[in-house]
XYZ file of C-alpha atoms in Angstrom:
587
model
C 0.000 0.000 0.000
C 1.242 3.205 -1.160
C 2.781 5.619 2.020
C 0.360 8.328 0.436
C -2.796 9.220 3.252
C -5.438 6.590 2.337
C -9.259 7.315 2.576
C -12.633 5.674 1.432
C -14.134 8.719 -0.370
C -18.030 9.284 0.948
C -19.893 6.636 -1.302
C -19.934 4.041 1.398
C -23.029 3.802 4.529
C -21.817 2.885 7.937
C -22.987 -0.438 7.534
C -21.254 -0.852 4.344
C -18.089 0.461 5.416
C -17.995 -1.631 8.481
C -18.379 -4.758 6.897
C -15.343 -3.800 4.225
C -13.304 -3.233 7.604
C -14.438 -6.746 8.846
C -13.114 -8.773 5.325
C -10.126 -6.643 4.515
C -7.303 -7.941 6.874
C -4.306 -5.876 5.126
C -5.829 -2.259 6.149
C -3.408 0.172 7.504
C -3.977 2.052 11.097
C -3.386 5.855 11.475
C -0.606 7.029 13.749
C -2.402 6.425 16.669
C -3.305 2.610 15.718
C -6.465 3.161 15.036
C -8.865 3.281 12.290
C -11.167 5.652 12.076
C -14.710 6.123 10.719
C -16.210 9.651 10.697
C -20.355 8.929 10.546
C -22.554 11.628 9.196
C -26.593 12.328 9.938
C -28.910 10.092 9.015
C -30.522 11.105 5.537
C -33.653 11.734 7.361
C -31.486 13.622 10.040
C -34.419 16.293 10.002
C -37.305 13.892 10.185
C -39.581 13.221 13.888
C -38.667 9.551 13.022
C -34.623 10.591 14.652
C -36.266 12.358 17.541
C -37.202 8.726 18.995
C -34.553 6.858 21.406
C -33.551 2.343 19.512
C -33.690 0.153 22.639
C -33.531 0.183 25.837
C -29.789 -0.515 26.638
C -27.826 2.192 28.045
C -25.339 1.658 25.569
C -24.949 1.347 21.356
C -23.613 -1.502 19.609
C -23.237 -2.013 16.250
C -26.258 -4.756 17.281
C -28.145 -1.833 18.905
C -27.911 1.415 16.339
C -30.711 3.404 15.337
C -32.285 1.956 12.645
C -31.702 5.130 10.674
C -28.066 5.216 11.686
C -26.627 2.609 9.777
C -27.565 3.689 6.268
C -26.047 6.629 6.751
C -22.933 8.315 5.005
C -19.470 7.039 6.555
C -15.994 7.688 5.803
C -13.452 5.395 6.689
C -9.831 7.188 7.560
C -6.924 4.643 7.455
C -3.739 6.750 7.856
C -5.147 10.359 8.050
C -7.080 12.283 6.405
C -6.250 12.869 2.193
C -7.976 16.699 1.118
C -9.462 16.592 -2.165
C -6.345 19.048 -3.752
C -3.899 16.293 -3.560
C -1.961 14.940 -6.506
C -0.578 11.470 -7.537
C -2.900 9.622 -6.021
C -2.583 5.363 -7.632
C -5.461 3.523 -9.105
C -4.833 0.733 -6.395
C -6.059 4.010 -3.967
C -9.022 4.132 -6.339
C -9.670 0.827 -6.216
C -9.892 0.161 -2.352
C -12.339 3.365 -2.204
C -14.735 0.865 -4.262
C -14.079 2.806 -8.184
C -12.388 1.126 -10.945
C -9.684 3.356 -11.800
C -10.343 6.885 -13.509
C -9.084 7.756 -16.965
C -7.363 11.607 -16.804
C -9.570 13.944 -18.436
C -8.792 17.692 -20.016
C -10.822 20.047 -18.193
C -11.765 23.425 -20.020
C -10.411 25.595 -17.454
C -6.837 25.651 -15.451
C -5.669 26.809 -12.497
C -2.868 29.214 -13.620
C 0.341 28.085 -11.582
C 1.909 30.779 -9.802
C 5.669 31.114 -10.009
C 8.224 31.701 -6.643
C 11.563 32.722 -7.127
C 13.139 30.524 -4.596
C 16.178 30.498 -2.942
C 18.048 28.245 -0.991
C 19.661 28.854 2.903
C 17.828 31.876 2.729
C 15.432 33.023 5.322
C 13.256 35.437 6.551
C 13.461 38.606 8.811
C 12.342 38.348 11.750
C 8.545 40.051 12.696
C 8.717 42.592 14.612
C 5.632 43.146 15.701
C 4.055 43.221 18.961
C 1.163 41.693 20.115
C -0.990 44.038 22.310
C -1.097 42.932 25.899
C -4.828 43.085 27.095
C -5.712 42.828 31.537
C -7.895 40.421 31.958
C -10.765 40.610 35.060
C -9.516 41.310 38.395
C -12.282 39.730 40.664
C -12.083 36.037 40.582
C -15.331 34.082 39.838
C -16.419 31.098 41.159
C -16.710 28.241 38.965
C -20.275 28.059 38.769
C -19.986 32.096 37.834
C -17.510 31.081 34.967
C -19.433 28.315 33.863
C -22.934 30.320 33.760
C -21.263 32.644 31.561
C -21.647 30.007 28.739
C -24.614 28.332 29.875
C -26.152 31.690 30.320
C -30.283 32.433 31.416
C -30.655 32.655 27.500
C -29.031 29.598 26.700
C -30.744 27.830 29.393
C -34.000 29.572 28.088
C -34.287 27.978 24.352
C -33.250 24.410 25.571
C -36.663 24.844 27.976
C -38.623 26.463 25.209
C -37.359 23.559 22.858
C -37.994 20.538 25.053
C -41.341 21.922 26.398
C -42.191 22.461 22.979
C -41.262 19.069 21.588
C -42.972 17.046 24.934
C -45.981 19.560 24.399
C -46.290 18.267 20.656
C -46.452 14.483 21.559
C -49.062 15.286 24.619
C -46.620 14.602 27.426
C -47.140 16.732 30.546
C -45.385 18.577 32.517
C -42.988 21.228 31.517
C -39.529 21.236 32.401
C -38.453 24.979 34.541
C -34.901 26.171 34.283
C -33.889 25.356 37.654
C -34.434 21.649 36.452
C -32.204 21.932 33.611
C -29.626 22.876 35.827
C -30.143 19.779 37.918
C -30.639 17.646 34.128
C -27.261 19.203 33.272
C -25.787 19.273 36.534
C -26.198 15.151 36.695
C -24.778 14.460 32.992
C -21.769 16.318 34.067
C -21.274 14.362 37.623
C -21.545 11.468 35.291
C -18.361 12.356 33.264
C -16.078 11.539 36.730
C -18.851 9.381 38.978
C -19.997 7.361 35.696
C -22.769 4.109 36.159
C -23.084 0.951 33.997
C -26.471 1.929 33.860
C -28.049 5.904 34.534
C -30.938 4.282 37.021
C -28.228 2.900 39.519
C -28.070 6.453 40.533
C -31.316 6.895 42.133
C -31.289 3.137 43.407
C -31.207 2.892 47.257
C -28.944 0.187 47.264
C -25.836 1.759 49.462
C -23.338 0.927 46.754
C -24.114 2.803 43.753
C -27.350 5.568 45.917
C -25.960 9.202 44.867
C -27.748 11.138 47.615
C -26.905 14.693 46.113
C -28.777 13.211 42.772
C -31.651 12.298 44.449
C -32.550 14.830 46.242
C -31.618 17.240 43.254
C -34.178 15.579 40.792
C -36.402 12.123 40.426
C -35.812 9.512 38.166
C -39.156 9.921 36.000
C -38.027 13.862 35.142
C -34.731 13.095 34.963
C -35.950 10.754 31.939
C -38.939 12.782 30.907
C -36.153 15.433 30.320
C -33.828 13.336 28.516
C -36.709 12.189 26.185
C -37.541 15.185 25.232
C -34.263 17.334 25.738
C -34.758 19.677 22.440
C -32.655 23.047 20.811
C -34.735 23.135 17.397
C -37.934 23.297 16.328
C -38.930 20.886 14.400
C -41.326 22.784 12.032
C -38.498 24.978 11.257
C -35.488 23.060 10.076
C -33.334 23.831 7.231
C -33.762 20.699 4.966
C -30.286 21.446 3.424
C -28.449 21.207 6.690
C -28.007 17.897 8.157
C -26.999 18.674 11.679
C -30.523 21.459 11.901
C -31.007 19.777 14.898
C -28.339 21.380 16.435
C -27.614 24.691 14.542
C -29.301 26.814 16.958
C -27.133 25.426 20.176
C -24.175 25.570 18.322
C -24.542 28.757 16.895
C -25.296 30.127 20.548
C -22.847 28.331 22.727
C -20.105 29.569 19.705
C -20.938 32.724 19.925
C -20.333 32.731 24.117
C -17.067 30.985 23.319
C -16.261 33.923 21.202
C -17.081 36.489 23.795
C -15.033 34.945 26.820
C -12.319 33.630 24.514
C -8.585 34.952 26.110
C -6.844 37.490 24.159
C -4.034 34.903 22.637
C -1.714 35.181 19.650
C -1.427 31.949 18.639
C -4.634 30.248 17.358
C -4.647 26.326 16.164
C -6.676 24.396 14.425
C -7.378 20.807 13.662
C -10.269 18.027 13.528
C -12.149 16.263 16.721
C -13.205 13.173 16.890
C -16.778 13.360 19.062
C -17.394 9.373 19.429
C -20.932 8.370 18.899
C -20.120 5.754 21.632
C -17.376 5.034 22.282
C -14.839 2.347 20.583
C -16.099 -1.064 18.653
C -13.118 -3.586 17.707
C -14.672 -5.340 15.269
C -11.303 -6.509 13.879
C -8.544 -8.188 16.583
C -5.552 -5.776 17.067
C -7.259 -3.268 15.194
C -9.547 -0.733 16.805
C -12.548 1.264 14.949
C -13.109 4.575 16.666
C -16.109 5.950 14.740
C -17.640 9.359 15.350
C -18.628 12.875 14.273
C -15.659 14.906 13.083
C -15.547 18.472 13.935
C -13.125 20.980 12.835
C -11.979 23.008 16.159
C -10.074 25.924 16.604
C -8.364 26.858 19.918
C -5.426 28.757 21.866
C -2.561 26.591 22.951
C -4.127 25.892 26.220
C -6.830 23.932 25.056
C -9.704 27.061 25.296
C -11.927 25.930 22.108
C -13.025 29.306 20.161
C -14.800 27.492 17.391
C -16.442 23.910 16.367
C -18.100 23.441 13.958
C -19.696 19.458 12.449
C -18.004 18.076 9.360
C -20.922 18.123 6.970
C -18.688 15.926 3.987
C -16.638 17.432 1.371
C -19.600 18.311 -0.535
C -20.669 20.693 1.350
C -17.151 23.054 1.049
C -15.803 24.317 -2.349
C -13.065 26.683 -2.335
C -9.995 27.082 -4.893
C -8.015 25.794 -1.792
C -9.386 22.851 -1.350
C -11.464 21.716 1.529
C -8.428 22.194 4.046
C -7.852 25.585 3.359
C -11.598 26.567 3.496
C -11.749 25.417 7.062
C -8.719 27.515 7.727
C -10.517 30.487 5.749
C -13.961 29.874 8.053
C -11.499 30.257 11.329
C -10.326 33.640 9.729
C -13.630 35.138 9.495
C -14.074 33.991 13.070
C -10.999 35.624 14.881
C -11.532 38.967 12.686
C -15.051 39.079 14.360
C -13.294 38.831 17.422
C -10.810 41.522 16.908
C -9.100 42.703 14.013
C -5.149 41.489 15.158
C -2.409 39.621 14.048
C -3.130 36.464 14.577
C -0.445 33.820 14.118
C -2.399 30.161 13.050
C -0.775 27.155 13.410
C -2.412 24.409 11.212
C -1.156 20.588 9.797
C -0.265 19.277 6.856
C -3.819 18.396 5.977
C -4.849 21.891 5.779
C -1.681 23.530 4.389
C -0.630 24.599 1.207
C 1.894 27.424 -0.071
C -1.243 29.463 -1.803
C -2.933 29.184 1.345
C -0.114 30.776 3.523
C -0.058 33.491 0.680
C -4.001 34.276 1.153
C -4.098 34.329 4.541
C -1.474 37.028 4.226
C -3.357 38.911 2.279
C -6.357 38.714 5.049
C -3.167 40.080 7.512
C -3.043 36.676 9.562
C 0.093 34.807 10.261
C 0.191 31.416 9.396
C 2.826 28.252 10.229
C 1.895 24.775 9.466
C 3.480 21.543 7.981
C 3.488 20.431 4.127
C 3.565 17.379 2.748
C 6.207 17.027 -0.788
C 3.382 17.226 -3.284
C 2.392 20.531 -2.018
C 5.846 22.546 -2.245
C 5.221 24.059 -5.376
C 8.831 23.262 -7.090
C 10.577 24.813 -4.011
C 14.403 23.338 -4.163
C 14.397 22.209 -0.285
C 15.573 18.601 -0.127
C 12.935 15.983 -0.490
C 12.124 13.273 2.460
C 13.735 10.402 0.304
C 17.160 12.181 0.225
C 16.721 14.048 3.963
C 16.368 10.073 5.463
C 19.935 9.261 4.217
C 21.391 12.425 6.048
C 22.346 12.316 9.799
C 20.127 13.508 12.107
C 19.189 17.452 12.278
C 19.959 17.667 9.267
C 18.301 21.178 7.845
C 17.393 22.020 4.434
C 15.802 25.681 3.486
C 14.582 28.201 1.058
C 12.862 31.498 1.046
C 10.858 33.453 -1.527
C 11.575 36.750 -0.039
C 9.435 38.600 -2.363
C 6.227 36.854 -1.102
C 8.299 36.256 2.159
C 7.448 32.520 2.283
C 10.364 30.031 4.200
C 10.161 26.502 4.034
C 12.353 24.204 5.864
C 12.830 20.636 6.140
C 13.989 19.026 9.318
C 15.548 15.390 10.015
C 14.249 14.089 12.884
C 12.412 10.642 14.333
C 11.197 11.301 10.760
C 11.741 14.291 7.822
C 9.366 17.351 8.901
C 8.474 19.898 6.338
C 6.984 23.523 7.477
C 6.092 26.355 5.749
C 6.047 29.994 7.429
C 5.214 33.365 6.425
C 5.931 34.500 10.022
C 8.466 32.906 11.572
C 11.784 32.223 10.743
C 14.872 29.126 10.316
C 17.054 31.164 12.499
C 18.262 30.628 15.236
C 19.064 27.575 15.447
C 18.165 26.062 18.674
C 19.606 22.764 20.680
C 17.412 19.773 21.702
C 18.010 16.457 23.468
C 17.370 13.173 21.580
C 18.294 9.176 22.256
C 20.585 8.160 19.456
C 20.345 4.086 19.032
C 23.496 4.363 17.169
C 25.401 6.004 19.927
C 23.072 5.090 22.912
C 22.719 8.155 24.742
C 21.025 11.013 24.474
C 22.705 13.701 21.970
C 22.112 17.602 21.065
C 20.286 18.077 17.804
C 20.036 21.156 16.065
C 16.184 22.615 15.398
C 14.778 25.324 13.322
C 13.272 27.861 15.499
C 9.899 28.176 13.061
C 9.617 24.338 13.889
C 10.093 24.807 17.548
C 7.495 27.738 17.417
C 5.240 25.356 15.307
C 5.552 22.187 18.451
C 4.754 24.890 21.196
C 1.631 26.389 19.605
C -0.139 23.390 17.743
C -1.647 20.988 20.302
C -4.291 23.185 21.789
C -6.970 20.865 19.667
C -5.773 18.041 21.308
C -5.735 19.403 24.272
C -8.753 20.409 24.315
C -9.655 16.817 23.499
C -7.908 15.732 26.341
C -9.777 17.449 28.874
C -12.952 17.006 27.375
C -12.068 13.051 27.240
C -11.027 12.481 30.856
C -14.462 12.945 31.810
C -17.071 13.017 29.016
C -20.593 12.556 29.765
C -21.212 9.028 30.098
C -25.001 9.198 29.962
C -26.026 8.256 26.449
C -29.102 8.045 24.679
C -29.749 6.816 21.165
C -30.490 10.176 19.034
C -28.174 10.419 16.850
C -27.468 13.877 17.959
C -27.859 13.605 21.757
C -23.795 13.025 21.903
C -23.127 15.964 20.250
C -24.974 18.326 22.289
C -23.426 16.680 25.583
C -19.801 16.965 23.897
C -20.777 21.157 23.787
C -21.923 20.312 27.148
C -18.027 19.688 28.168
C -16.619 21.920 25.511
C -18.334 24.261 27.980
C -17.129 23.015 30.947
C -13.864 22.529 29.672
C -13.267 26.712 28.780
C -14.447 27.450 31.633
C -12.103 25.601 33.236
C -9.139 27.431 31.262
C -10.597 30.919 32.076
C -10.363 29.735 35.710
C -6.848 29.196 35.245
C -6.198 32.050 32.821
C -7.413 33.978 36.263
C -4.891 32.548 38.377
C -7.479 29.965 39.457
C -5.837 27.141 41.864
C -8.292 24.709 41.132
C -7.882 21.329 39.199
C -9.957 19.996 36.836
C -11.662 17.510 38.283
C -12.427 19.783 41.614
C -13.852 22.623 39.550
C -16.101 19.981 37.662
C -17.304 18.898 41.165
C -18.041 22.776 42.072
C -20.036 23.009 39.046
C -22.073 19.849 40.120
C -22.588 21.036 43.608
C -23.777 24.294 42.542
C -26.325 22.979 39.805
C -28.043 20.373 41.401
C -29.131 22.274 44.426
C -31.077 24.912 42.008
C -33.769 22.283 41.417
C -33.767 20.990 45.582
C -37.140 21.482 47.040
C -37.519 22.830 50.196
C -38.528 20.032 52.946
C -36.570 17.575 51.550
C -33.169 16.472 53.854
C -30.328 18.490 53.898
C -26.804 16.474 52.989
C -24.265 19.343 54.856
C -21.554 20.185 52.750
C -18.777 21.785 53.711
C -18.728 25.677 53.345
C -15.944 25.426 50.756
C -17.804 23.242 48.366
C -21.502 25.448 48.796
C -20.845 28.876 49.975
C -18.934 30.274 47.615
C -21.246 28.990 44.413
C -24.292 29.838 45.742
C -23.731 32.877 47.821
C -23.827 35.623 44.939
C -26.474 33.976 43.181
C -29.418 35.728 44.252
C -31.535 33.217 44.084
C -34.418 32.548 46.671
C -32.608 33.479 49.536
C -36.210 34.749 51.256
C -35.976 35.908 55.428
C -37.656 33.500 57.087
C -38.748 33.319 60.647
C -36.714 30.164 62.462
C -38.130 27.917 65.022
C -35.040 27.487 66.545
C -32.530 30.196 67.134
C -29.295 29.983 65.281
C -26.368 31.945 64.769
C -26.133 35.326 62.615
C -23.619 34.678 60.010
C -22.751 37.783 59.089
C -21.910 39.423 62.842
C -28.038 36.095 65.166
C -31.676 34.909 65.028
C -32.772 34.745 60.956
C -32.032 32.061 59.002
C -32.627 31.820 54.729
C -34.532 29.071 52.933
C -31.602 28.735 49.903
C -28.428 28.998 52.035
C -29.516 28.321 55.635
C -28.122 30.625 57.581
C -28.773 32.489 59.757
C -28.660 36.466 59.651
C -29.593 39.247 61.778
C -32.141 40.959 59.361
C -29.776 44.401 58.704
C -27.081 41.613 57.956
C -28.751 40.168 55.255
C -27.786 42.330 52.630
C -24.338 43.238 53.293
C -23.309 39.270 53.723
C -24.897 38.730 50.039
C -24.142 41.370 48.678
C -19.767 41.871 46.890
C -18.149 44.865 48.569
């Protein structure tokens, strides 16, 4: 099989494509040994028929899919991703995407090739430019504050409106309030780090798997009735033309918040997500099948997610730079909404391409990101065939100072190529590798643009990190239900990094639990028994929230908080009544 990225072009269903992946024992794994299938909507993604949970397990098989799920549009990555610009690609690639092989044909239009006047060990100048320094807020929110910043009252507002209008359409009573979203969202995300084999097990009163704080917070019955009917469309007003409608209006929303509260960063990457549909299935030995919905996801090098948007097929892009570069182009028009700066975007070698770095120079972004051979554009830097052969750290460069483009080619573990019209080759800086050959570790020189590149590209996969170590694990069977719980954590994941961005102490699994703590009481009726927390984990989250903390006459005395004989229903404590105020109220 040719080294060239391999991919089964969208012609294939999910069921299809699976059982190609079950007969074909020589497929080749991506760099994480793994294949991967990226699932679209079902054709009827818009229809009632999707609105309706397959089964009763609190899980999905392949044995156990939604009926309309398996039909649907797949495609099967092997080793990467291939973009629909590349060249040289063999009829043995055609032939495992299912085509016989295509004859060449003369098109009546051509691109017109641009020329470069390259030139060889030479590099750029260095940018001087400075990237304004913004202060950020000086108070320091709590981590429900944070978090309610992105699931704001208006957010909060159309899910309600949605589901209520969706359960009121199919005659089920009851509408859901606000305060029990909270507690609905509140349990999905204690789920992500306290997860069951089975969601019931929580309200059980067996002592091993009872969650008291669950319980109390919300019943079983709404817990499901809220599930069942959980809702960010309406249904009489989807775009037929958009297969994730479903979803537009939570995503457009819950973007637009990212935006808002995104920190004032330089360097901006971006790259694809994997959102699992559930989970992993091994359906060959040694070789597992991730399958999912694909995203493409900018975010800062921290892991703070400023854009996702669903992978809607290749289809549904074109651009003269491929369908790589238009995702690229779609970040751009985010970040100048933002603010009009230089931003410096770090992208792979999927998305890359010399034109590319030229236009987004034109739109006054920076741009670094790796390119593969058959993208260089006849630019005289040495090739990874003859790079291998050379000793380790080997460099090879050229610049077109006229468009000020730089590429350089590295020898490393492997032959790295990166293109820059921002950074430069020099300096040159030293880093520590294990040489077999000598065994021990030995100084290897590195470009700086490529050092620039390794410090500013993984914010994508950090991002997926977080989001990964504890996702949801409440599932149910719409096809889009795990996409709205992955912006769910998105959420809870930014929040996170603002906490830190603000010098916040807390780690991530603590100010998950702080979020969980504050949400579930919102929907705790009075009467019901009190579990005492301590006043770290409840004070602070609830005691700015002005929220139905009424003066209420006490049959028993108890001490004034604040300075003695008043107590509140929300908070229970007890004030002097010219107390109240000043104790919940910031000074």
């Amino acid at each position: 099989m040719s080294d060239l990225l391999v991919k089964f072009d969208r012609g294939f269903s999910l069921q299809q494509a699976l059982a190609i992946l079950e007969e074909d024992d020589d497929l080749v794994m991506d760099e994480a040994g793994e294949i991967k299938i990226t699932i679209f909507p079902p054709e009827n993604a818009c229809g009632n028929v999707t609105d309706e949970d397959s089964g009763a397990g609190d899980s999905a098989i392949l044995d156990n899919l939604p009926g309309s799920q398996l039909p649907a549009p797949a495609e099967v990555n092997l080793r990467g991703s291939v973009d629909d610009n590349d060249q040289g690609r063999s009829d043995s690639e055609g032939a495992l995407r299912g085509r016989p092989p295509q004859q060449k044909t003369q098109t009546g239009t051509r691109k017109k090739k641009k020329n470069y006047n390259w030139k060889l060990n030479k590099d750029l100048e260095a940018d001087e430019s400075m990237w304004p320094v913004k202060e950020g807020p000086s108070n320091n929110p709590t981590p429900i504050e944070i978090f309610s910043q992105f699931f704001h009252e208006d957010v909060l507002d159309m899910i309600v409106k949605f589901t209520n209008q969706y359960a009121a359409k199919h005659n089920k009573l009851g509408d859901v309030s606000n305060n029990e979203m909270k507690a609905f969202l509140g349990i999905l995300l204690l789920s992500g780090y306290a997860p069951m084999p089975r969601r019931k097990m929580y309200w059980q009163s067996q002592k091993d798997t009872n969650n008291q704080l669950v319980c109390e917070a919300m019943s079983r019955d709404r817990f499901t009735f809220s599930m069942s009917n959980f809702h960010v469309c309406n249904n009489d007003e989807l775009d037929a033309n958009d297969r994730f409608a479903k979803l537009r209006p939570l995503f457009k929303m819950m973007n637009e918040r990212f935006q808002s509260f995104a920190p004032h960063e330089e360097n901006h990457s971006v790259d694809e997500t994997m959102v699992p549909y559930f989970g992993r299935h091994g359906c060959k030995q040694g070789k597992p099948i991730r399958w999912g919905f694909k995203f493409w996801t900018g975010a800062t090098p921290k892991g703070y997610v400023v854009w996702s948007e669903p992978y809607q097929g290749k289809s549904s892009v074109k651009h003269d730079f491929g369908l790589g570069g238009s995702v690229i182009l779609a970040y751009t028009e985010v970040l100048k909404n933002m603010d009009m700066q230089p931003y410096h975007i770090f992208v792979d070698n999927f998305f890359t391409s010399i034109p590319l770095l030229e236009e987004l120079k034109r739109r006054r972004f920076r741009a670094t990101g790796t390119l593969r051979d058959n993208r260089l554009v006849d630019c005289p830097v040495k090739r990874k065939q003859e790079l291998n052969k050379q000793e380790r750290g080997t460099i090879s460069y050229a610049a077109d100072t006229e468009k000020n483009i730089v590429v350089v080619s590295w020898n490393d573990n492997n032959v790295v190529t990166v293109g820059s019209k921002a950074s430069t080759v020099l300096p040159l800086r030293q880093v520590s590798r294990y040489s077999q050959k000598l065994k021990k570790r030995i100084e290897v020189p590195q470009p700086h643009l490529i050092s620039a590149y390794n410090q500013s590209m993984g914010g994508v996969n950090r991002s997926d990190q977080n989001v990964s170590l504890y996702r949801i694990s409440i599932r149910g069977k719409k096809w889009y239900f795990p996409l709205a719980m992955y912006i769910v954590d998105v959420a809870e994941n930014n929040a996170w990094n603002v906490h830190r961005q603000n010098s916040g102490r807390l780690d991530h699994l603590e100010f998950r639990r702080q979020i969980v703590a504050a949400l579930l009481p919102a929907n705790k009726k009075s009467g019901q028994g009190r579990h005492r927390m301590s006043q770290a984990e409840l004070e602070n989250p609830m005691r700015f929230d002005c929220l139905e903390h009424w003066v209420v006459q006490q049959a028993k005395q108890t001490r004034c908080a604040h300075c003695h004989a008043k107590s509140t229903t929300r908070c229970d404590k007890g004030f002097h009544v010219k107390c109240f105020i000043a104790y919940h109220k910031r000074t």
